[in-house]
Amino acid sequence: MPDTSRDGDSDTIFDEEPVDTDGQNALFDGLPGDEEASRGLFDDLLNSEPIFENKEVLRPSYTPRRLPHREEQINNMATILVTALRGDTPSNILIYGKTGTGKTASAKFVSEELESTSEKYEVPCEVQYINCEVTDTQYRVLAQLANTFIDQNEQYIDQQLSELNDLKARANESVSVLSETEFDSITAIDDRIETLTDDREQFESVPMTGWPTDRVYSTFFEAVEYAERVVVIMLDEIDKLVEKSGDDTLYNLSRMNSELENSRVSIIGISNDLKFTDFLDPRVKSSLGEEEIVFPPYDATQLKDILQHRSEVAFKSGALSDDVIPLCAAFAAQEHGDARRALDLLRTAGELAERDRTDFIEEEHVRQAQEKIELDRVVEVVRTLPTQSKLVLYAIILLERHGVRNINTGEVFNIYKQLCTEIGVDVLTQRRVTDLISELDMLGIVNAVVVSKGRYGRTKEMSLSVPLEDTETILLSDSRLADVEEAQPFVQARFDE
DNA sequence: ACTCCACCGGAAGAAGGGGTCT
DNA sequence: AGACCCCTTCTTCCGGTGGAGT
């Protein structure tokens, strides 16, 4: 049943593609005489000698087979996790390190090795990866875990059932087949089939929302307990989870072992934040932090090394000028040694060069790439902001544009109120607006600092940290903010006071 | 040493929208 | 249908505070 549904899924994906391109063709057909031109457009791009040999290896999603300068950390993890292959519970691990220091890549690498080795020695052991930035509440973490294990159990049962049915068919022909098995009669097989079918029906997958959390927990618990195995749960960006919904999840997971009989659970937490354990319950803290592994930032030389390795696969030979890799490394080293950033830079620089129709990446492309990445990020973030945040941001832009330095919350709130009334949007409280400002600060769109001005109170002082004109254009492209331009004279009047 | 500004930011909980269960 | 549950957004309330001015 799950198999057929999965097949169905992939079928629809493939079914849709032709429909899509049909739609495009229809579009081109609609332009008379343009068929030639449209073909030429892509022909040119296809035939122009591409710079890339294999662009995939520069993408963040790619897990490399070799992680230079991380041998020590990888060995540490392996030493701890090898316990799982002996059927015991490995210590919980906490991994620290800034973004792009290879935490996730290393952890994934180790877990793949672990799983493949466990297959080889037929020790049931598996790793579940959860990104807590996406799955950021206790309910969702438990639900996701429960569902994957239910899925697995069902697959396992299905496999058993088909084997049993096979056996039964053969036994029907000659009963002697049974002598080599644990069953002494066909009815015994039937019994087994029946219990398995019952088991299978008991598994009920957890809905997106609606259940009480403890029910989700017990569903998960039973699903894990169903078969004997060691389960390693990898919680990426675990600090996000703790920040948002406290340490209940971790507490529940870490005490599971004392109640489980068949299986064992071990946790690998991956965190950007070195101090996040401060917020944890001491019991959770000690159980989670049994082993700690730190990933220090890469320095420029190490980054150069990494880029060198990847570029050999990624680019055609001779596509890079000598100073490209050192420059990418230098830029990324400034950004706390972020290898992901370095690879992004290299890839974008390549794309820019391709667009220039040259087959050679130069220093200038890297500089352009640096700007492009930053701008793309800002555009994306600003565009997807909720309306209220956009209004707050626009208020800050207006103040900045009128040459106000050291903008404070009170001023922003006043302009914001004006904007809201002009375009007929609900006015939020100042309390809420300070939260929105803090969010903009965290997104790196504004820079806000709490300062005390003595007699004149205490406030957040902020300034825009993105290009003013570009940001304003993005904001005004939102239809809900379009009217705001007409409202500007009213706001102007405030400044004249 | 004390005051007092103009906010900050935590806590609690209302409102509303997602959903399930019986 | 009505009772629950979860999650997010927002409000209300309020104690807290760094340092210029006195």
mmCIF file with all atom_site columns, N, CA, C and O in Angstrom, chain A residues 11-49:
data_model
loop_
_atom_site.group_PDB
_atom_site.id
_atom_site.type_symbol
_atom_site.label_atom_id
_atom_site.label_alt_id
_atom_site.label_comp_id
_atom_site.label_asym_id
_atom_site.label_entity_id
_atom_site.label_seq_id
_atom_site.pdbx_PDB_ins_code
_atom_site.Cartn_x
_atom_site.Cartn_y
_atom_site.Cartn_z
_atom_site.occupancy
_atom_site.B_iso_or_equiv
_atom_site.pdbx_formal_charge
_atom_site.auth_seq_id
_atom_site.auth_comp_id
_atom_site.auth_asym_id
_atom_site.auth_atom_id
_atom_site.pdbx_PDB_model_num
ATOM 1   N N  . ASP A 1 11 ? 4.932  9.142  -10.156 1.00 0.00 ? 11 ASP A N  1
ATOM 2   C CA . ASP A 1 11 ? 4.273  9.187  -11.457 1.00 0.00 ? 11 ASP A CA 1
ATOM 3   C C  . ASP A 1 11 ? 3.700  10.561 -11.738 1.00 0.00 ? 11 ASP A C  1
ATOM 4   O O  . ASP A 1 11 ? 3.904  11.129 -12.792 1.00 0.00 ? 11 ASP A O  1
ATOM 5   N N  . THR A 1 12 ? 3.013  11.093 -10.717 1.00 0.00 ? 12 THR A N  1
ATOM 6   C CA . THR A 1 12 ? 2.392  12.394 -10.977 1.00 0.00 ? 12 THR A CA 1
ATOM 7   C C  . THR A 1 12 ? 3.441  13.445 -11.253 1.00 0.00 ? 12 THR A C  1
ATOM 8   O O  . THR A 1 12 ? 3.254  14.324 -12.075 1.00 0.00 ? 12 THR A O  1
ATOM 9   N N  . ILE A 1 13 ? 4.581  13.328 -10.574 1.00 0.00 ? 13 ILE A N  1
ATOM 10  C CA . ILE A 1 13 ? 5.634  14.308 -10.840 1.00 0.00 ? 13 ILE A CA 1
ATOM 11  C C  . ILE A 1 13 ? 6.036  14.256 -12.307 1.00 0.00 ? 13 ILE A C  1
ATOM 12  O O  . ILE A 1 13 ? 6.129  15.258 -12.979 1.00 0.00 ? 13 ILE A O  1
ATOM 13  N N  . PHE A 1 14 ? 6.215  12.997 -12.780 1.00 0.00 ? 14 PHE A N  1
ATOM 14  C CA . PHE A 1 14 ? 6.661  12.900 -14.163 1.00 0.00 ? 14 PHE A CA 1
ATOM 15  C C  . PHE A 1 14 ? 5.535  13.237 -15.136 1.00 0.00 ? 14 PHE A C  1
ATOM 16  O O  . PHE A 1 14 ? 5.772  13.740 -16.210 1.00 0.00 ? 14 PHE A O  1
ATOM 17  N N  . ASP A 1 15 ? 4.312  12.952 -14.683 1.00 0.00 ? 15 ASP A N  1
ATOM 18  C CA . ASP A 1 15 ? 3.198  13.289 -15.553 1.00 0.00 ? 15 ASP A CA 1
ATOM 19  C C  . ASP A 1 15 ? 3.087  14.779 -15.760 1.00 0.00 ? 15 ASP A C  1
ATOM 20  O O  . ASP A 1 15 ? 2.731  15.255 -16.814 1.00 0.00 ? 15 ASP A O  1
ATOM 21  N N  . GLU A 1 16 ? 3.410  15.508 -14.681 1.00 0.00 ? 16 GLU A N  1
ATOM 22  C CA . GLU A 1 16 ? 3.176  16.941 -14.768 1.00 0.00 ? 16 GLU A CA 1
ATOM 23  C C  . GLU A 1 16 ? 4.164  17.649 -15.676 1.00 0.00 ? 16 GLU A C  1
ATOM 24  O O  . GLU A 1 16 ? 3.832  18.620 -16.312 1.00 0.00 ? 16 GLU A O  1
ATOM 25  N N  . GLU A 1 17 ? 5.373  17.106 -15.712 1.00 0.00 ? 17 GLU A N  1
ATOM 26  C CA . GLU A 1 17 ? 6.391  17.837 -16.463 1.00 0.00 ? 17 GLU A CA 1
ATOM 27  C C  . GLU A 1 17 ? 6.022  18.094 -17.925 1.00 0.00 ? 17 GLU A C  1
ATOM 28  O O  . GLU A 1 17 ? 6.098  19.221 -18.367 1.00 0.00 ? 17 GLU A O  1
ATOM 29  N N  . PRO A 1 18 ? 5.613  17.036 -18.636 1.00 0.00 ? 18 PRO A N  1
ATOM 30  C CA . PRO A 1 18 ? 5.256  17.296 -20.026 1.00 0.00 ? 18 PRO A CA 1
ATOM 31  C C  . PRO A 1 18 ? 4.149  18.332 -20.146 1.00 0.00 ? 18 PRO A C  1
ATOM 32  O O  . PRO A 1 18 ? 4.196  19.183 -21.021 1.00 0.00 ? 18 PRO A O  1
ATOM 33  N N  . VAL A 1 19 ? 3.196  18.276 -19.212 1.00 0.00 ? 19 VAL A N  1
ATOM 34  C CA . VAL A 1 19 ? 2.102  19.238 -19.256 1.00 0.00 ? 19 VAL A CA 1
ATOM 35  C C  . VAL A 1 19 ? 2.664  20.645 -19.185 1.00 0.00 ? 19 VAL A C  1
ATOM 36  O O  . VAL A 1 19 ? 2.299  21.540 -19.943 1.00 0.00 ? 19 VAL A O  1
ATOM 37  N N  . ASP A 1 20 ? 3.626  20.786 -18.265 1.00 0.00 ? 20 ASP A N  1
ATOM 38  C CA . ASP A 1 20 ? 4.235  22.089 -18.075 1.00 0.00 ? 20 ASP A CA 1
ATOM 39  C C  . ASP A 1 20 ? 4.870  22.604 -19.371 1.00 0.00 ? 20 ASP A C  1
ATOM 40  O O  . ASP A 1 20 ? 4.639  23.726 -19.799 1.00 0.00 ? 20 ASP A O  1
ATOM 41  N N  . THR A 1 21 ? 5.703  21.732 -19.965 1.00 0.00 ? 21 THR A N  1
ATOM 42  C CA . THR A 1 21 ? 6.389  22.196 -21.163 1.00 0.00 ? 21 THR A CA 1
ATOM 43  C C  . THR A 1 21 ? 5.397  22.426 -22.289 1.00 0.00 ? 21 THR A C  1
ATOM 44  O O  . THR A 1 21 ? 5.583  23.317 -23.107 1.00 0.00 ? 21 THR A O  1
ATOM 45  N N  . ASP A 1 22 ? 4.327  21.621 -22.290 1.00 0.00 ? 22 ASP A N  1
ATOM 46  C CA . ASP A 1 22 ? 3.295  21.877 -23.282 1.00 0.00 ? 22 ASP A CA 1
ATOM 47  C C  . ASP A 1 22 ? 2.785  23.293 -23.162 1.00 0.00 ? 22 ASP A C  1
ATOM 48  O O  . ASP A 1 22 ? 2.629  24.012 -24.134 1.00 0.00 ? 22 ASP A O  1
ATOM 49  N N  . GLY A 1 23 ? 2.574  23.663 -21.908 1.00 0.00 ? 23 GLY A N  1
ATOM 50  C CA . GLY A 1 23 ? 2.082  25.017 -21.676 1.00 0.00 ? 23 GLY A CA 1
ATOM 51  C C  . GLY A 1 23 ? 3.032  26.051 -22.259 1.00 0.00 ? 23 GLY A C  1
ATOM 52  O O  . GLY A 1 23 ? 2.620  27.030 -22.883 1.00 0.00 ? 23 GLY A O  1
ATOM 53  N N  . GLN A 1 24 ? 4.332  25.793 -22.071 1.00 0.00 ? 24 GLN A N  1
ATOM 54  C CA . GLN A 1 24 ? 5.309  26.751 -22.585 1.00 0.00 ? 24 GLN A CA 1
ATOM 55  C C  . GLN A 1 24 ? 5.291  26.780 -24.099 1.00 0.00 ? 24 GLN A C  1
ATOM 56  O O  . GLN A 1 24 ? 5.378  27.827 -24.709 1.00 0.00 ? 24 GLN A O  1
ATOM 57  N N  . ASN A 1 25 ? 5.185  25.580 -24.663 1.00 0.00 ? 25 ASN A N  1
ATOM 58  C CA . ASN A 1 25 ? 5.138  25.541 -26.118 1.00 0.00 ? 25 ASN A CA 1
ATOM 59  C C  . ASN A 1 25 ? 3.972  26.345 -26.638 1.00 0.00 ? 25 ASN A C  1
ATOM 60  O O  . ASN A 1 25 ? 4.100  27.097 -27.589 1.00 0.00 ? 25 ASN A O  1
ATOM 61  N N  . ALA A 1 26 ? 2.842  26.162 -25.959 1.00 0.00 ? 26 ALA A N  1
ATOM 62  C CA . ALA A 1 26 ? 1.660  26.888 -26.387 1.00 0.00 ? 26 ALA A CA 1
ATOM 63  C C  . ALA A 1 26 ? 1.958  28.387 -26.379 1.00 0.00 ? 26 ALA A C  1
ATOM 64  O O  . ALA A 1 26 ? 1.568  29.131 -27.257 1.00 0.00 ? 26 ALA A O  1
ATOM 65  N N  . LEU A 1 27 ? 2.719  28.779 -25.360 1.00 0.00 ? 27 LEU A N  1
ATOM 66  C CA . LEU A 1 27 ? 3.056  30.193 -25.249 1.00 0.00 ? 27 LEU A CA 1
ATOM 67  C C  . LEU A 1 27 ? 3.855  30.639 -26.460 1.00 0.00 ? 27 LEU A C  1
ATOM 68  O O  . LEU A 1 27 ? 3.583  31.668 -27.082 1.00 0.00 ? 27 LEU A O  1
ATOM 69  N N  . PHE A 1 28 ? 4.862  29.817 -26.796 1.00 0.00 ? 28 PHE A N  1
ATOM 70  C CA . PHE A 1 28 ? 5.711  30.206 -27.919 1.00 0.00 ? 28 PHE A CA 1
ATOM 71  C C  . PHE A 1 28 ? 4.935  30.144 -29.232 1.00 0.00 ? 28 PHE A C  1
ATOM 72  O O  . PHE A 1 28 ? 5.113  30.979 -30.098 1.00 0.00 ? 28 PHE A O  1
ATOM 73  N N  . ASP A 1 29 ? 4.057  29.121 -29.328 1.00 0.00 ? 29 ASP A N  1
ATOM 74  C CA . ASP A 1 29 ? 3.260  29.013 -30.546 1.00 0.00 ? 29 ASP A CA 1
ATOM 75  C C  . ASP A 1 29 ? 2.429  30.254 -30.765 1.00 0.00 ? 29 ASP A C  1
ATOM 76  O O  . ASP A 1 29 ? 2.137  30.645 -31.879 1.00 0.00 ? 29 ASP A O  1
ATOM 77  N N  . GLY A 1 30 ? 2.046  30.833 -29.665 1.00 0.00 ? 30 GLY A N  1
ATOM 78  C CA . GLY A 1 30 ? 1.191  32.013 -29.772 1.00 0.00 ? 30 GLY A CA 1
ATOM 79  C C  . GLY A 1 30 ? 1.898  33.186 -30.439 1.00 0.00 ? 30 GLY A C  1
ATOM 80  O O  . GLY A 1 30 ? 1.267  34.121 -30.920 1.00 0.00 ? 30 GLY A O  1
ATOM 81  N N  . LEU A 1 31 ? 3.232  33.173 -30.444 1.00 0.00 ? 31 LEU A N  1
ATOM 82  C CA . LEU A 1 31 ? 3.955  34.262 -31.079 1.00 0.00 ? 31 LEU A CA 1
ATOM 83  C C  . LEU A 1 31 ? 4.342  33.824 -32.483 1.00 0.00 ? 31 LEU A C  1
ATOM 84  O O  . LEU A 1 31 ? 5.258  33.031 -32.649 1.00 0.00 ? 31 LEU A O  1
ATOM 85  N N  . PRO A 1 32 ? 3.664  34.300 -33.472 1.00 0.00 ? 32 PRO A N  1
ATOM 86  C CA . PRO A 1 32 ? 3.903  33.814 -34.821 1.00 0.00 ? 32 PRO A CA 1
ATOM 87  C C  . PRO A 1 32 ? 5.313  34.155 -35.299 1.00 0.00 ? 32 PRO A C  1
ATOM 88  O O  . PRO A 1 32 ? 5.801  35.261 -35.074 1.00 0.00 ? 32 PRO A O  1
ATOM 89  N N  . GLY A 1 33 ? 5.928  33.149 -35.897 1.00 0.00 ? 33 GLY A N  1
ATOM 90  C CA . GLY A 1 33 ? 7.243  33.407 -36.492 1.00 0.00 ? 33 GLY A CA 1
ATOM 91  C C  . GLY A 1 33 ? 8.379  33.458 -35.491 1.00 0.00 ? 33 GLY A C  1
ATOM 92  O O  . GLY A 1 33 ? 9.527  33.639 -35.864 1.00 0.00 ? 33 GLY A O  1
ATOM 93  N N  . ASP A 1 34 ? 8.081  33.279 -34.220 1.00 0.00 ? 34 ASP A N  1
ATOM 94  C CA . ASP A 1 34 ? 9.138  33.385 -33.222 1.00 0.00 ? 34 ASP A CA 1
ATOM 95  C C  . ASP A 1 34 ? 9.772  32.046 -32.880 1.00 0.00 ? 34 ASP A C  1
ATOM 96  O O  . ASP A 1 34 ? 10.649 31.994 -32.041 1.00 0.00 ? 34 ASP A O  1
ATOM 97  N N  . GLU A 1 35 ? 9.302  31.013 -33.520 1.00 0.00 ? 35 GLU A N  1
ATOM 98  C CA . GLU A 1 35 ? 9.782  29.694 -33.163 1.00 0.00 ? 35 GLU A CA 1
ATOM 99  C C  . GLU A 1 35 ? 11.296 29.597 -33.316 1.00 0.00 ? 35 GLU A C  1
ATOM 100 O O  . GLU A 1 35 ? 11.997 29.116 -32.456 1.00 0.00 ? 35 GLU A O  1
ATOM 101 N N  . GLU A 1 36 ? 11.783 30.117 -34.434 1.00 0.00 ? 36 GLU A N  1
ATOM 102 C CA . GLU A 1 36 ? 13.217 30.100 -34.696 1.00 0.00 ? 36 GLU A CA 1
ATOM 103 C C  . GLU A 1 36 ? 13.964 30.837 -33.590 1.00 0.00 ? 36 GLU A C  1
ATOM 104 O O  . GLU A 1 36 ? 14.924 30.357 -33.029 1.00 0.00 ? 36 GLU A O  1
ATOM 105 N N  . ALA A 1 37 ? 13.475 31.997 -33.287 1.00 0.00 ? 37 ALA A N  1
ATOM 106 C CA . ALA A 1 37 ? 14.159 32.847 -32.313 1.00 0.00 ? 37 ALA A CA 1
ATOM 107 C C  . ALA A 1 37 ? 14.230 32.150 -30.962 1.00 0.00 ? 37 ALA A C  1
ATOM 108 O O  . ALA A 1 37 ? 15.270 32.150 -30.319 1.00 0.00 ? 37 ALA A O  1
ATOM 109 N N  . SER A 1 38 ? 13.137 31.503 -30.582 1.00 0.00 ? 38 SER A N  1
ATOM 110 C CA . SER A 1 38 ? 13.127 30.898 -29.254 1.00 0.00 ? 38 SER A CA 1
ATOM 111 C C  . SER A 1 38 ? 14.097 29.727 -29.213 1.00 0.00 ? 38 SER A C  1
ATOM 112 O O  . SER A 1 38 ? 14.729 29.463 -28.207 1.00 0.00 ? 38 SER A O  1
ATOM 113 N N  . ARG A 1 39 ? 14.230 29.026 -30.308 1.00 0.00 ? 39 ARG A N  1
ATOM 114 C CA . ARG A 1 39 ? 15.165 27.924 -30.319 1.00 0.00 ? 39 ARG A CA 1
ATOM 115 C C  . ARG A 1 39 ? 16.591 28.467 -30.228 1.00 0.00 ? 39 ARG A C  1
ATOM 116 O O  . ARG A 1 39 ? 17.416 27.975 -29.485 1.00 0.00 ? 39 ARG A O  1
ATOM 117 N N  . GLY A 1 40 ? 16.852 29.519 -30.971 1.00 0.00 ? 40 GLY A N  1
ATOM 118 C CA . GLY A 1 40 ? 18.185 30.123 -30.993 1.00 0.00 ? 40 GLY A CA 1
ATOM 119 C C  . GLY A 1 40 ? 18.624 30.575 -29.622 1.00 0.00 ? 40 GLY A C  1
ATOM 120 O O  . GLY A 1 40 ? 19.782 30.413 -29.239 1.00 0.00 ? 40 GLY A O  1
ATOM 121 N N  . LEU A 1 41 ? 17.689 31.091 -28.867 1.00 0.00 ? 41 LEU A N  1
ATOM 122 C CA . LEU A 1 41 ? 17.992 31.604 -27.525 1.00 0.00 ? 41 LEU A CA 1
ATOM 123 C C  . LEU A 1 41 ? 18.694 30.560 -26.681 1.00 0.00 ? 41 LEU A C  1
ATOM 124 O O  . LEU A 1 41 ? 19.746 30.804 -26.110 1.00 0.00 ? 41 LEU A O  1
ATOM 125 N N  . PHE A 1 42 ? 18.118 29.362 -26.636 1.00 0.00 ? 42 PHE A N  1
ATOM 126 C CA . PHE A 1 42 ? 18.709 28.334 -25.791 1.00 0.00 ? 42 PHE A CA 1
ATOM 127 C C  . PHE A 1 42 ? 19.891 27.651 -26.465 1.00 0.00 ? 42 PHE A C  1
ATOM 128 O O  . PHE A 1 42 ? 20.829 27.243 -25.815 1.00 0.00 ? 42 PHE A O  1
ATOM 129 N N  . ASP A 1 43 ? 19.808 27.566 -27.799 1.00 0.00 ? 43 ASP A N  1
ATOM 130 C CA . ASP A 1 43 ? 20.921 26.969 -28.530 1.00 0.00 ? 43 ASP A CA 1
ATOM 131 C C  . ASP A 1 43 ? 22.218 27.674 -28.186 1.00 0.00 ? 43 ASP A C  1
ATOM 132 O O  . ASP A 1 43 ? 23.228 27.049 -27.886 1.00 0.00 ? 43 ASP A O  1
ATOM 133 N N  . ASP A 1 44 ? 22.148 28.997 -28.225 1.00 0.00 ? 44 ASP A N  1
ATOM 134 C CA . ASP A 1 44 ? 23.343 29.795 -27.940 1.00 0.00 ? 44 ASP A CA 1
ATOM 135 C C  . ASP A 1 44 ? 23.931 29.441 -26.588 1.00 0.00 ? 44 ASP A C  1
ATOM 136 O O  . ASP A 1 44 ? 25.111 29.187 -26.452 1.00 0.00 ? 44 ASP A O  1
ATOM 137 N N  . LEU A 1 45 ? 23.036 29.443 -25.589 1.00 0.00 ? 45 LEU A N  1
ATOM 138 C CA . LEU A 1 45 ? 23.492 29.206 -24.226 1.00 0.00 ? 45 LEU A CA 1
ATOM 139 C C  . LEU A 1 45 ? 24.032 27.803 -24.062 1.00 0.00 ? 45 LEU A C  1
ATOM 140 O O  . LEU A 1 45 ? 24.985 27.571 -23.332 1.00 0.00 ? 45 LEU A O  1
ATOM 141 N N  . LEU A 1 46 ? 23.390 26.869 -24.755 1.00 0.00 ? 46 LEU A N  1
ATOM 142 C CA . LEU A 1 46 ? 23.830 25.487 -24.634 1.00 0.00 ? 46 LEU A CA 1
ATOM 143 C C  . LEU A 1 46 ? 25.187 25.285 -25.284 1.00 0.00 ? 46 LEU A C  1
ATOM 144 O O  . LEU A 1 46 ? 26.039 24.570 -24.768 1.00 0.00 ? 46 LEU A O  1
ATOM 145 N N  . ASN A 1 47 ? 25.366 25.923 -26.419 1.00 0.00 ? 47 ASN A N  1
ATOM 146 C CA . ASN A 1 47 ? 26.587 25.679 -27.172 1.00 0.00 ? 47 ASN A CA 1
ATOM 147 C C  . ASN A 1 47 ? 27.776 26.477 -26.661 1.00 0.00 ? 47 ASN A C  1
ATOM 148 O O  . ASN A 1 47 ? 28.915 26.070 -26.840 1.00 0.00 ? 47 ASN A O  1
ATOM 149 N N  . SER A 1 48 ? 27.491 27.627 -26.048 1.00 0.00 ? 48 SER A N  1
ATOM 150 C CA . SER A 1 48 ? 28.615 28.402 -25.522 1.00 0.00 ? 48 SER A CA 1
ATOM 151 C C  . SER A 1 48 ? 29.318 27.534 -24.487 1.00 0.00 ? 48 SER A C  1
ATOM 152 O O  . SER A 1 48 ? 28.685 26.961 -23.608 1.00 0.00 ? 48 SER A O  1
ATOM 153 N N  . GLU A 1 49 ? 30.607 27.440 -24.641 1.00 0.00 ? 49 GLU A N  1
ATOM 154 C CA . GLU A 1 49 ? 31.409 26.549 -23.796 1.00 0.00 ? 49 GLU A CA 1
ATOM 155 C C  . GLU A 1 49 ? 31.133 26.830 -22.326 1.00 0.00 ? 49 GLU A C  1
ATOM 156 O O  . GLU A 1 49 ? 31.461 27.891 -21.823 1.00 0.00 ? 49 GLU A O  1
#
